[in-house]
Every structure is written in C-alpha cells, then in structure tokens.
Amino acid sequence: MEFDLDYLLRQGPALRAGLMVTIQVSAIAIVLSIAIGLAGAAARMLRVPVLNQAFVGYVEFIRNTPLLVQIFFVFFGLPTIGLTLSLFWSGVLSLTLWAGAFQTENLRGGLATISSGLREASRALGLTSFQYLRLVGLPLAVRVSLPSILNTCVSLVKNSAYVSAIGLQDLSAVAFERIANDFRAFEMLSVLLAGYLALVLSLSFSVRVLEHRLQAPFRR
Amino acid sequence: MIETLDLIRANAPLLLIGLRSTLYLAAVTLVAATGIGVLLGTLATLRPRWIRALSALYVEVFRDIPLIVTIFAIFFGGPFLGVPLEPFPAVALGLSLWGGANGAEIVRGGLQSIPHGQREAATALGLHLWKIYLLILWPQALRAMLPAFTGLLALIVQSTSLGALVGVTEFLKAGGLIIETSTVMRGVNPAFGVYGFVLLVYFAICSVITALSRWLERRLARRGGVNTVRAPDAARV
C-alpha cells in the first residue's frame, strides 16, 4: 500500500479535532494534578493529621493499580452510585487523579532535599509552617523537582491516549477509527507517531525555557 | 455491597481464568522484555557509536509512543502489513517491545554502575569481549538490576490490562464480562463494586511486587553495598 498524502490531508480537520481533545484533556489534567501535588506535598510535609496518611494511601493506591482500570472505574463505576460525569470530564478526572499521585511524590521529594536549616531559619524569623512552605519551601521544591514534574507531564500526555478506550475522540481514537474504516494503517500510524512525538518534544522544550527562567535569580 | 460480593463469588471461576491469563501474559512479557533488555542494554554499552545510537533509538521510540498505540498498531495495523496476529500474541508482542525498551534502560544502568576499571583490567588480562560480559559485567550488574526488574514486573502486570481492549480475557475483561451479564440478566449495573474489586486485586498483586522490589533494594544496599539501578516509575516509562 502506498502512502497517500491526499488522503491524509482530507483527514486533516478530524485529526486536528482529535489533537485538540488530546491537548485539552492533558492541559487541564496537568494543571489540576500539579495543584493536587502541591496540596499533597504540603500536607505530608506539615504532617497534617488525617490528610498525611490519606495522601500516603492515595499515592500507593494509584501507583499500584493500572490506569486503564482507574479510567473504567471512574467512567463506568461512578455513575452507578449516582456520580455521573461526561466522557470528557471522566477522562480529565482519571488522568488528574493518576498524575496527582506522582506529582505529590515529585514535590515531596523536592521538599525533602531542602536543608532543614532553611526551615529553622524561617521559624526563627517567626514564619508559620504554612508561610515557610508558601514563601520558601515550595518555590524551591518546584525548582528542584522540575525535571521529575516534567516527566510526569510527558507521561500524562502520552497516557491521555488511554481515554480513547472509553470512547473519547482524542487523537488516537480518531486515527484508529480511520484505520478501521478506510484501511489506511500506514498513514494513520505515521500521524500518531509524529503527533505524540511533537507533543512530547514541544512540552520538553517549553519546560526547558521555564527552567531557564526559574534559574534566573541564581544567575549572574 | 453484599450483592457485589455474592456476584463476585458466583463468578469466581471466570475471574480466576482472567487472573490466570493476566499472570501468564505478564510472565511471557517479563521473559521477552528481559531478553530484549539484556540485548539492547548491552549494545548500549559497546564502543561503536552507531550501535549505541540504534539501541537509543529503539528505547526512545517505544517509550515515547503510548503503549496503547503500540498495541493497537500491532493488532489493528498488523493485518495490513501482512502479519495478522491473534489478540494474545499481539498484546504479548506490544508489551514485550515496550517492556524491552524499559528493560534496556535498566540493563544499561546496571552495566554502567560497574566501575570502568574492571573492564579495563579484564581487557588488559586479554579476556575476550564476550567473556568480559559473561564472567565479569553481567553477574555484577544482575545484582544492581534485580530491584529495578522487580519494579518493572509490577508495571508489566498493570499494563496487561490493555489486553482487555483487543479481546484478551484477562482480569479486567473478566470483570467487564461479569458487569455486562449482570446488567443484561438482572437489570442491575454492578460496575462500581466489580471494577472496585478489580482495582483492589491489582493493588494487592502490585503492592506485593513493589514491596519486594524495595526490600531487595534495601537488602542489596546494606549487605552487599550495591548501588542498585532505580526502579522504573509508571510516570517515567
């Protein structure tokens, strides 16, 4: 079978729509999962009584269960107890919960590397624990754990392909539908390869820029 | 709650068939991924640059493409390329290619953790390259890699659930079948309980494997002073 460029161009709009879904789901889940990560890392660092243990359990549970089953549980399971979410938000919720666990670990690891001297200094200056986290701990932790946070984001973009399993029309769902209907495996697989590589690489690039800017105060 | 437990008990045989399929798939994948990993991980430590580049390309491609896309490409794309595969072999192949990429990273890390002087000393003594690997590098790297490979097994067990999407009756699919039957026959949708149960079983299996991996890491570090390779993380593979 030959590579049919005309065919590929005709599928442009559908593929673009799929790509947009992939980007939207990933972008929302990235933002929310980092928020969970910040909350989780703070709760664990401050040893907030119940939250601390809850986050330990949450992280262990997410890390030791398959993402696909988590997605099925959210999309098929939650509606049966009265919690109905749309296809899109089911995808966002599962990816957010999944990535949130890893971001919690990333940021907690970052916080742990900050020397206890800074914390003691903050206390000596009269800062509360919360103020320490907000003004000293987390800003530094984000810088330290940026590479691992990025890794999790890249994985999230990749794993957003899992939402096609519940029928959300993301890039991979659109492409595989075309393979099934038009028998254009070669073209569509090239699109998938190029699409995910482009997403992953552009994400790494933008974070390198961000990293550069975060380092600015420490450069001469 | 009680109904769900009854439903699970009544369908225990189906769930066991699914579980067996999951474990079988994971075992096949572990063996194949180890083979690919040892081969490509070793190539990554050889001198010629183009060999290292080939190995790196393989690793990069199979780690950057979503695993679900790899498996779909093999299962749905295979027939167009003249290699139609049954669901089970298709999933096993996809998982092995992906697992092999992660295995290669572990093996490379393990081999690189051995001080370079040993290799130079062996060369100075006139040992052949294959003997250096067989007698000196691999045996030592094995200890450094053991916890990481155990961690990889936990990820492989989790990833076998993708088989459900192309028609392998593994554990997740078995759960799905129970939900379907119950919904049609009794008009009650037990998805919450059954998928919750499926999650718990995966959690139990993978927690044990993860705990084993951490225990090995601690033990090797304490007893042998081995600097183990970091176990792969679901958010890094």
Coordinates of C-alpha atoms in Angstrom, one line a residue:
Chain A
M1 CA 0.0 0.0 0.0
E2 CA 1.3 3.4 -0.9
F3 CA 1.5 6.4 1.3
D4 CA -1.5 8.6 0.2
L5 CA -0.8 12.2 1.1
D6 CA -4.1 13.5 -0.4
Y7 CA -6.0 11.1 1.8
L8 CA -4.0 12.3 4.8
L9 CA -4.8 16.0 4.0
R10 CA -8.5 15.2 3.7
Q11 CA -8.5 13.8 7.2
G12 CA -6.8 17.0 8.5
P13 CA -9.9 18.5 10.2
A14 CA -10.8 15.3 12.0
L15 CA -7.3 14.7 13.1
R16 CA -6.9 18.3 14.3
A17 CA -10.1 18.0 16.3
G18 CA -8.7 14.8 17.9
L19 CA -5.4 16.5 18.6
M20 CA -7.3 19.4 20.3
V21 CA -9.1 16.9 22.6
T22 CA -5.8 15.3 23.5
I23 CA -4.3 18.7 24.2
Q24 CA -7.3 19.9 26.2
V25 CA -7.6 16.8 28.4
S26 CA -3.9 16.8 29.0
A27 CA -3.6 20.5 29.8
I28 CA -6.5 20.6 32.3
A29 CA -5.2 17.4 33.9
I30 CA -1.6 18.8 34.1
V31 CA -2.8 21.9 35.9
L32 CA -5.1 20.1 38.3
S33 CA -2.6 17.3 39.0
I34 CA 0.1 19.9 40.0
A35 CA -2.4 21.5 42.3
I36 CA -3.0 18.1 43.9
G37 CA 0.7 17.6 44.1
L38 CA 1.3 20.9 45.9
A39 CA -1.5 20.2 48.3
G40 CA -0.3 16.7 48.9
A41 CA 3.3 17.6 49.4
A42 CA 2.3 20.4 51.8
A43 CA 0.0 18.1 53.8
R44 CA 2.7 15.4 54.0
M45 CA 5.5 17.9 54.9
L46 CA 3.4 19.6 57.6
R47 CA 2.1 16.2 58.8
V48 CA -1.5 17.3 58.8
P49 CA -3.0 14.5 60.9
V50 CA -5.6 12.7 58.7
L51 CA -4.5 14.2 55.3
N52 CA -1.0 13.0 55.7
Q53 CA -2.0 9.3 55.9
A54 CA -4.7 9.8 53.3
F55 CA -2.1 11.1 50.8
V56 CA 0.2 8.2 51.6
G57 CA -2.6 5.7 50.9
Y58 CA -3.7 7.6 47.8
V59 CA -0.2 7.6 46.2
E60 CA 0.3 3.9 47.0
F61 CA -3.0 3.0 45.5
I62 CA -2.6 4.9 42.3
R63 CA 0.9 3.7 41.8
N64 CA -0.1 0.1 42.2
T65 CA -3.2 -0.1 40.1
P66 CA -3.5 0.1 36.3
L67 CA -4.5 3.5 34.8
L68 CA -6.9 1.8 32.5
V69 CA -8.8 0.2 35.3
Q70 CA -8.9 3.6 37.1
I71 CA -10.5 5.1 34.0
F72 CA -13.0 2.3 33.7
F73 CA -13.8 2.7 37.4
V74 CA -14.4 6.4 37.0
F75 CA -16.4 6.2 33.8
F76 CA -18.4 3.1 34.3
G77 CA -18.3 2.7 38.1
L78 CA -19.1 6.1 39.5
P79 CA -22.3 6.7 37.6
T80 CA -23.8 3.5 39.2
I81 CA -23.6 5.2 42.6
G82 CA -25.0 8.4 41.2
L83 CA -21.9 10.3 40.2
T84 CA -22.3 10.9 36.5
L85 CA -19.6 12.8 34.7
S86 CA -19.4 13.5 31.0
L87 CA -17.0 11.5 28.8
F88 CA -14.6 14.4 28.7
W89 CA -14.6 15.1 32.4
S90 CA -14.3 11.4 33.3
G91 CA -11.1 11.3 31.2
V92 CA -9.8 14.5 32.9
L93 CA -10.7 13.2 36.4
S94 CA -9.0 9.9 36.0
L95 CA -5.8 11.4 34.4
T96 CA -5.7 14.1 37.1
L97 CA -6.0 11.6 40.0
W98 CA -3.4 9.4 38.3
A99 CA -0.9 12.2 37.7
G100 CA -1.7 13.9 41.0
A101 CA -0.2 11.0 42.9
F102 CA 3.1 11.2 41.0
Q103 CA 3.2 15.0 41.4
T104 CA 2.7 14.6 45.1
E105 CA 5.7 12.3 45.2
N106 CA 7.8 14.6 42.9
L107 CA 7.2 17.7 45.1
R108 CA 7.5 15.8 48.3
G109 CA 10.9 14.6 47.1
G110 CA 11.8 18.2 46.2
L111 CA 10.8 19.5 49.6
A112 CA 12.8 16.8 51.3
T113 CA 16.0 17.9 49.6
I114 CA 15.8 21.4 51.1
S115 CA 18.1 21.7 54.0
S116 CA 16.4 21.8 57.4
G117 CA 18.5 24.9 58.2
L118 CA 16.2 27.0 56.0
R119 CA 13.1 25.7 57.9
E120 CA 14.8 26.5 61.2
A121 CA 15.7 30.0 60.0
S122 CA 12.2 30.6 58.9
R123 CA 10.9 29.6 62.3
A124 CA 13.5 31.8 64.0
L125 CA 12.2 34.7 61.8
G126 CA 8.7 34.0 63.1
L127 CA 7.2 32.4 59.9
T128 CA 4.5 29.9 60.4
S129 CA 4.9 26.5 58.9
F130 CA 2.4 27.4 56.2
Q131 CA 4.3 30.6 55.4
Y132 CA 7.5 28.7 55.3
L133 CA 6.0 26.4 52.7
R134 CA 4.5 29.2 50.6
L135 CA 7.4 31.6 50.7
V136 CA 10.5 29.3 51.0
G137 CA 9.8 25.6 50.7
L138 CA 7.6 25.2 47.7
P139 CA 9.2 27.7 45.4
L140 CA 12.5 25.9 46.0
A141 CA 10.9 22.5 45.8
V142 CA 9.3 23.3 42.4
R143 CA 12.7 24.2 41.0
V144 CA 14.4 21.1 42.4
S145 CA 11.7 18.7 41.2
L146 CA 11.0 20.4 37.9
P147 CA 12.6 17.5 35.8
S148 CA 10.5 14.9 37.5
I149 CA 7.4 17.0 37.3
L150 CA 8.1 17.4 33.6
N151 CA 8.5 13.6 33.2
T152 CA 5.1 13.1 34.8
C153 CA 3.5 15.7 32.5
V154 CA 5.1 13.9 29.5
S155 CA 3.7 10.6 30.7
L156 CA 0.3 12.2 31.2
V157 CA 0.2 13.5 27.6
K158 CA 1.2 10.0 26.4
N159 CA -1.3 8.3 28.7
S160 CA -4.1 10.6 27.7
A161 CA -4.4 8.1 24.8
Y162 CA -6.0 5.7 27.3
V163 CA -9.1 7.8 27.3
S164 CA -9.8 6.6 23.8
A165 CA -10.7 3.3 25.5
I166 CA -13.9 4.8 26.9
G167 CA -14.8 6.4 23.6
L168 CA -13.4 10.0 23.9
Q169 CA -12.4 11.1 20.5
D170 CA -8.8 12.0 21.1
L171 CA -6.0 11.8 18.5
S172 CA -5.5 8.1 18.8
A173 CA -9.3 7.3 18.7
V174 CA -9.7 9.3 15.5
A175 CA -6.7 7.7 13.9
F176 CA -7.7 4.2 14.8
E177 CA -11.2 4.8 13.6
R178 CA -9.7 5.8 10.2
I179 CA -7.7 2.6 10.1
A180 CA -10.7 0.5 10.8
N181 CA -12.9 2.3 8.3
D182 CA -10.6 3.3 5.4
F183 CA -7.8 0.7 5.9
R184 CA -5.2 3.4 6.0
A185 CA -2.9 1.9 8.6
F186 CA 0.3 3.4 7.2
E187 CA -0.8 7.0 7.1
M188 CA -2.6 7.0 10.4
L189 CA 0.3 5.3 12.3
S190 CA 2.7 7.9 10.9
V191 CA 0.3 10.6 12.1
L192 CA 0.2 9.1 15.6
L193 CA 4.0 8.7 15.8
A194 CA 4.5 12.3 14.6
G195 CA 1.7 13.7 16.7
Y196 CA 2.8 12.2 20.0
L197 CA 6.5 12.9 19.4
A198 CA 5.6 16.6 18.6
L199 CA 3.6 16.9 21.7
V200 CA 6.2 15.3 23.9
L201 CA 9.1 17.2 22.4
S202 CA 7.3 20.6 22.5
L203 CA 6.5 20.0 26.1
S204 CA 10.1 19.2 27.0
F205 CA 11.2 22.4 25.1
S206 CA 8.7 24.7 26.9
V207 CA 9.8 23.4 30.2
R208 CA 13.4 23.9 29.4
V209 CA 12.5 27.6 28.8
L210 CA 10.7 27.6 32.1
E211 CA 13.6 26.0 33.8
H212 CA 15.8 28.7 32.4
R213 CA 13.6 31.4 33.7
L214 CA 13.3 29.8 37.1
Q215 CA 17.0 29.8 37.4
A216 CA 17.3 33.5 36.6
P217 CA 17.5 34.7 40.2
F218 CA 20.5 32.4 40.7
R219 CA 22.4 33.5 37.6
R220 CA 24.9 36.3 37.4
Chain B
M1 CA -22.1 -4.4 48.8
I2 CA -23.4 -7.8 49.8
E3 CA -24.8 -8.3 46.3
T4 CA -21.5 -7.4 44.8
L5 CA -19.7 -10.0 47.0
D6 CA -22.2 -12.6 46.0
L7 CA -21.8 -11.7 42.4
I8 CA -18.0 -12.0 42.6
R9 CA -18.3 -15.3 44.5
A10 CA -20.7 -16.7 41.9
N11 CA -18.3 -15.7 39.1
A12 CA -15.1 -16.7 40.8
P13 CA -14.3 -19.3 38.0
L14 CA -14.4 -16.6 35.3
L15 CA -12.3 -14.2 37.4
L16 CA -9.8 -16.9 38.0
I17 CA -9.5 -17.6 34.3
G18 CA -8.9 -13.9 33.8
L19 CA -6.4 -13.7 36.6
R20 CA -4.5 -16.7 35.1
S21 CA -4.4 -15.0 31.7
T22 CA -3.1 -11.8 33.3
L23 CA -0.3 -13.6 35.1
Y24 CA 0.5 -15.7 32.1
L25 CA 0.7 -12.6 29.9
A26 CA 2.9 -10.8 32.5
A27 CA 5.2 -13.9 32.7
V28 CA 5.6 -14.1 28.9
T29 CA 6.2 -10.4 28.7
L30 CA 8.8 -10.4 31.5
V31 CA 10.8 -13.1 29.8
A32 CA 10.7 -11.4 26.4
A33 CA 11.4 -8.0 27.8
T34 CA 14.3 -9.3 29.8
G35 CA 15.7 -10.8 26.6
I36 CA 15.3 -7.6 24.6
G37 CA 16.5 -5.6 27.5
V38 CA 19.7 -7.6 28.0
L39 CA 20.5 -7.5 24.3
L40 CA 19.8 -3.7 23.7
G41 CA 21.1 -2.7 27.1
T42 CA 24.4 -4.4 26.4
L43 CA 24.6 -2.9 22.9
A44 CA 24.2 0.5 24.6
T45 CA 27.5 0.0 26.4
L46 CA 29.5 -1.1 23.4
R47 CA 32.1 1.1 21.8
P48 CA 30.8 1.7 18.2
R49 CA 28.6 4.8 18.2
W50 CA 26.1 3.6 15.6
I51 CA 25.3 0.5 17.7
R52 CA 24.7 2.7 20.7
A53 CA 22.5 5.1 18.6
L54 CA 20.4 2.2 17.3
S55 CA 19.8 1.0 20.8
A56 CA 18.9 4.5 22.0
L57 CA 16.5 5.0 19.0
Y58 CA 14.7 1.8 19.9
V59 CA 14.4 2.8 23.5
E60 CA 13.3 6.3 22.7
V61 CA 10.6 5.2 20.2
F62 CA 8.9 2.6 22.3
R63 CA 9.0 4.8 25.4
D64 CA 7.6 7.9 23.7
I65 CA 4.7 6.2 21.9
P66 CA 1.8 5.5 24.2
L67 CA 1.7 1.7 24.9
I68 CA -2.0 1.6 23.9
V69 CA -1.0 2.9 20.5
T70 CA 1.8 0.3 20.1
I71 CA -0.7 -2.5 20.9
F72 CA -3.4 -1.1 18.7
A73 CA -0.9 -0.7 15.9
I74 CA 0.2 -4.3 16.1
F75 CA -3.3 -5.7 16.5
F76 CA -5.2 -3.5 14.0
G77 CA -2.3 -2.5 11.8
G78 CA -0.8 -5.9 11.6
P79 CA -3.2 -7.4 9.0
F80 CA -2.4 -4.5 6.6
L81 CA 1.3 -5.2 6.9
G82 CA 0.7 -8.9 6.3
V83 CA 1.1 -10.1 9.9
P84 CA -2.3 -10.7 11.4
L85 CA -2.0 -11.8 15.0
E86 CA -4.4 -13.2 17.5
P87 CA -5.2 -10.9 20.4
F88 CA -3.0 -12.7 23.0
P89 CA 0.2 -12.8 20.9
A90 CA -0.5 -9.2 19.6
V91 CA -0.7 -7.9 23.2
A92 CA 2.3 -10.0 24.3
L93 CA 4.3 -8.6 21.4
G94 CA 3.3 -5.0 22.2
L95 CA 4.0 -5.3 25.9
S96 CA 7.4 -7.0 25.2
L97 CA 8.6 -4.3 22.8
W98 CA 7.7 -1.7 25.3
G99 CA 9.0 -3.7 28.3
G100 CA 12.2 -4.4 26.4
A101 CA 12.8 -0.7 26.0
N102 CA 12.5 -0.2 29.7
G103 CA 14.5 -3.3 30.4
A104 CA 17.3 -2.0 28.2
E105 CA 17.4 1.2 30.3
I106 CA 17.8 -0.9 33.4
V107 CA 20.4 -3.2 31.9
R108 CA 22.4 -0.2 30.6
G109 CA 22.2 1.4 34.1
G110 CA 23.3 -1.8 35.7
L111 CA 26.3 -2.3 33.4
Q112 CA 27.3 1.4 33.8
S113 CA 27.2 1.1 37.6
I114 CA 30.2 -1.2 37.5
P115 CA 33.5 0.7 37.8
H116 CA 35.2 1.2 34.4
G117 CA 38.5 -0.1 35.8
Q118 CA 37.2 -3.6 36.0
R119 CA 36.5 -3.7 32.3
E120 CA 40.0 -2.2 31.5
A121 CA 41.6 -4.7 33.8
A122 CA 39.9 -7.6 32.1
T123 CA 40.9 -6.3 28.7
A124 CA 44.5 -5.9 29.9
L125 CA 44.4 -9.6 31.0
G126 CA 43.5 -10.5 27.5
L127 CA 39.9 -11.6 28.0
H128 CA 37.6 -11.6 25.0
L129 CA 34.8 -9.1 25.0
W130 CA 32.1 -11.7 25.4
K131 CA 34.0 -13.2 28.3
I132 CA 34.2 -9.9 30.0
Y133 CA 30.5 -9.5 29.8
L134 CA 29.7 -13.1 30.7
L135 CA 32.1 -13.5 33.6
I136 CA 32.6 -10.0 35.0
L137 CA 30.0 -7.5 34.0
W138 CA 26.7 -9.3 33.8
P139 CA 27.0 -11.2 37.1
Q140 CA 27.6 -8.0 38.9
A141 CA 25.1 -6.0 37.0
L142 CA 22.5 -8.6 37.8
R143 CA 22.5 -7.7 41.5
A144 CA 22.2 -4.0 40.7
M145 CA 19.3 -4.6 38.3
L146 CA 17.3 -7.0 40.4
P147 CA 15.2 -4.5 42.3
A148 CA 14.5 -2.5 39.1
F149 CA 13.4 -5.5 37.2
T150 CA 11.1 -6.5 40.0
G151 CA 9.6 -2.9 39.8
L152 CA 9.3 -3.3 36.1
L153 CA 7.3 -6.5 36.7
A154 CA 4.7 -4.5 38.7
L155 CA 4.3 -2.2 35.7
I156 CA 4.0 -5.1 33.3
V157 CA 1.3 -6.6 35.4
Q158 CA -0.6 -3.3 35.3
S159 CA -0.1 -2.9 31.6
T160 CA -1.5 -6.3 30.8
S161 CA -4.9 -4.8 31.5
L162 CA -4.6 -3.2 28.0
G163 CA -5.3 -6.7 26.7
A164 CA -9.0 -6.1 27.6
L165 CA -9.2 -3.6 24.7
V166 CA -8.3 -6.0 22.0
G167 CA -10.2 -9.1 23.3
V168 CA -7.9 -10.9 25.6
T169 CA -10.0 -12.3 28.5
E170 CA -7.6 -11.1 31.2
F171 CA -8.6 -9.9 34.7
L172 CA -10.1 -6.6 33.7
K173 CA -12.0 -8.1 30.8
A174 CA -13.4 -10.8 33.1
G175 CA -14.7 -8.1 35.4
G176 CA -16.2 -6.3 32.4
L177 CA -18.0 -9.5 31.3
I178 CA -19.5 -10.0 34.8
I179 CA -20.8 -6.4 34.7
E180 CA -22.3 -6.9 31.3
T181 CA -24.0 -10.2 32.1
S182 CA -25.4 -8.9 35.4
T183 CA -26.7 -5.7 33.7
V184 CA -28.5 -7.6 31.0
M185 CA -29.8 -10.5 33.1
R186 CA -30.8 -8.7 36.3
G187 CA -31.1 -5.1 35.3
V188 CA -28.6 -4.1 38.0
N189 CA -25.3 -2.4 37.0
P190 CA -22.6 -3.6 39.4
A191 CA -19.8 -1.6 37.7
F192 CA -18.8 0.3 40.9
G193 CA -18.4 -2.8 43.0
V194 CA -16.9 -5.1 40.4
Y195 CA -14.4 -2.5 39.0
G196 CA -13.6 -1.6 42.6
F197 CA -12.8 -5.2 43.3
V198 CA -10.7 -5.4 40.2
L199 CA -8.7 -2.4 41.3
L200 CA -8.2 -3.9 44.8
V201 CA -6.9 -7.2 43.3
Y202 CA -4.4 -5.4 41.1
F203 CA -3.4 -3.3 44.1
A204 CA -2.8 -6.4 46.2
I205 CA -0.7 -8.1 43.5
C206 CA 1.4 -5.0 42.6
S207 CA 1.9 -3.8 46.2
V208 CA 3.5 -7.2 47.0
I209 CA 5.8 -6.9 43.9
T210 CA 6.6 -3.3 44.7
A211 CA 7.3 -4.2 48.4
L212 CA 9.6 -7.0 47.2
S213 CA 11.4 -4.6 44.9
R214 CA 12.0 -2.1 47.8
W215 CA 13.1 -4.9 50.1
L216 CA 15.6 -6.2 47.6
E217 CA 17.0 -2.6 47.1
R218 CA 17.5 -2.1 50.8
R219 CA 19.0 -5.6 51.4
L220 CA 21.4 -5.3 48.5
A221 CA 22.5 -1.8 49.6
R222 CA 23.0 -3.0 53.2
R223 CA 24.5 -6.4 52.7
G224 CA 26.5 -6.0 49.5
G225 CA 26.9 -2.3 49.3
V226 CA 25.4 -2.5 45.8
N227 CA 24.3 0.7 44.2
T228 CA 21.1 -0.5 42.6
V229 CA 19.5 0.8 39.4
R230 CA 16.5 2.9 40.1
A231 CA 13.2 1.1 39.6
P232 CA 11.2 2.4 36.7
D233 CA 8.2 4.5 37.6
A234 CA 4.8 4.4 35.9
A235 CA 5.2 8.1 35.3
R236 CA 8.5 7.7 33.6
V237 CA 8.1 4.9 31.3

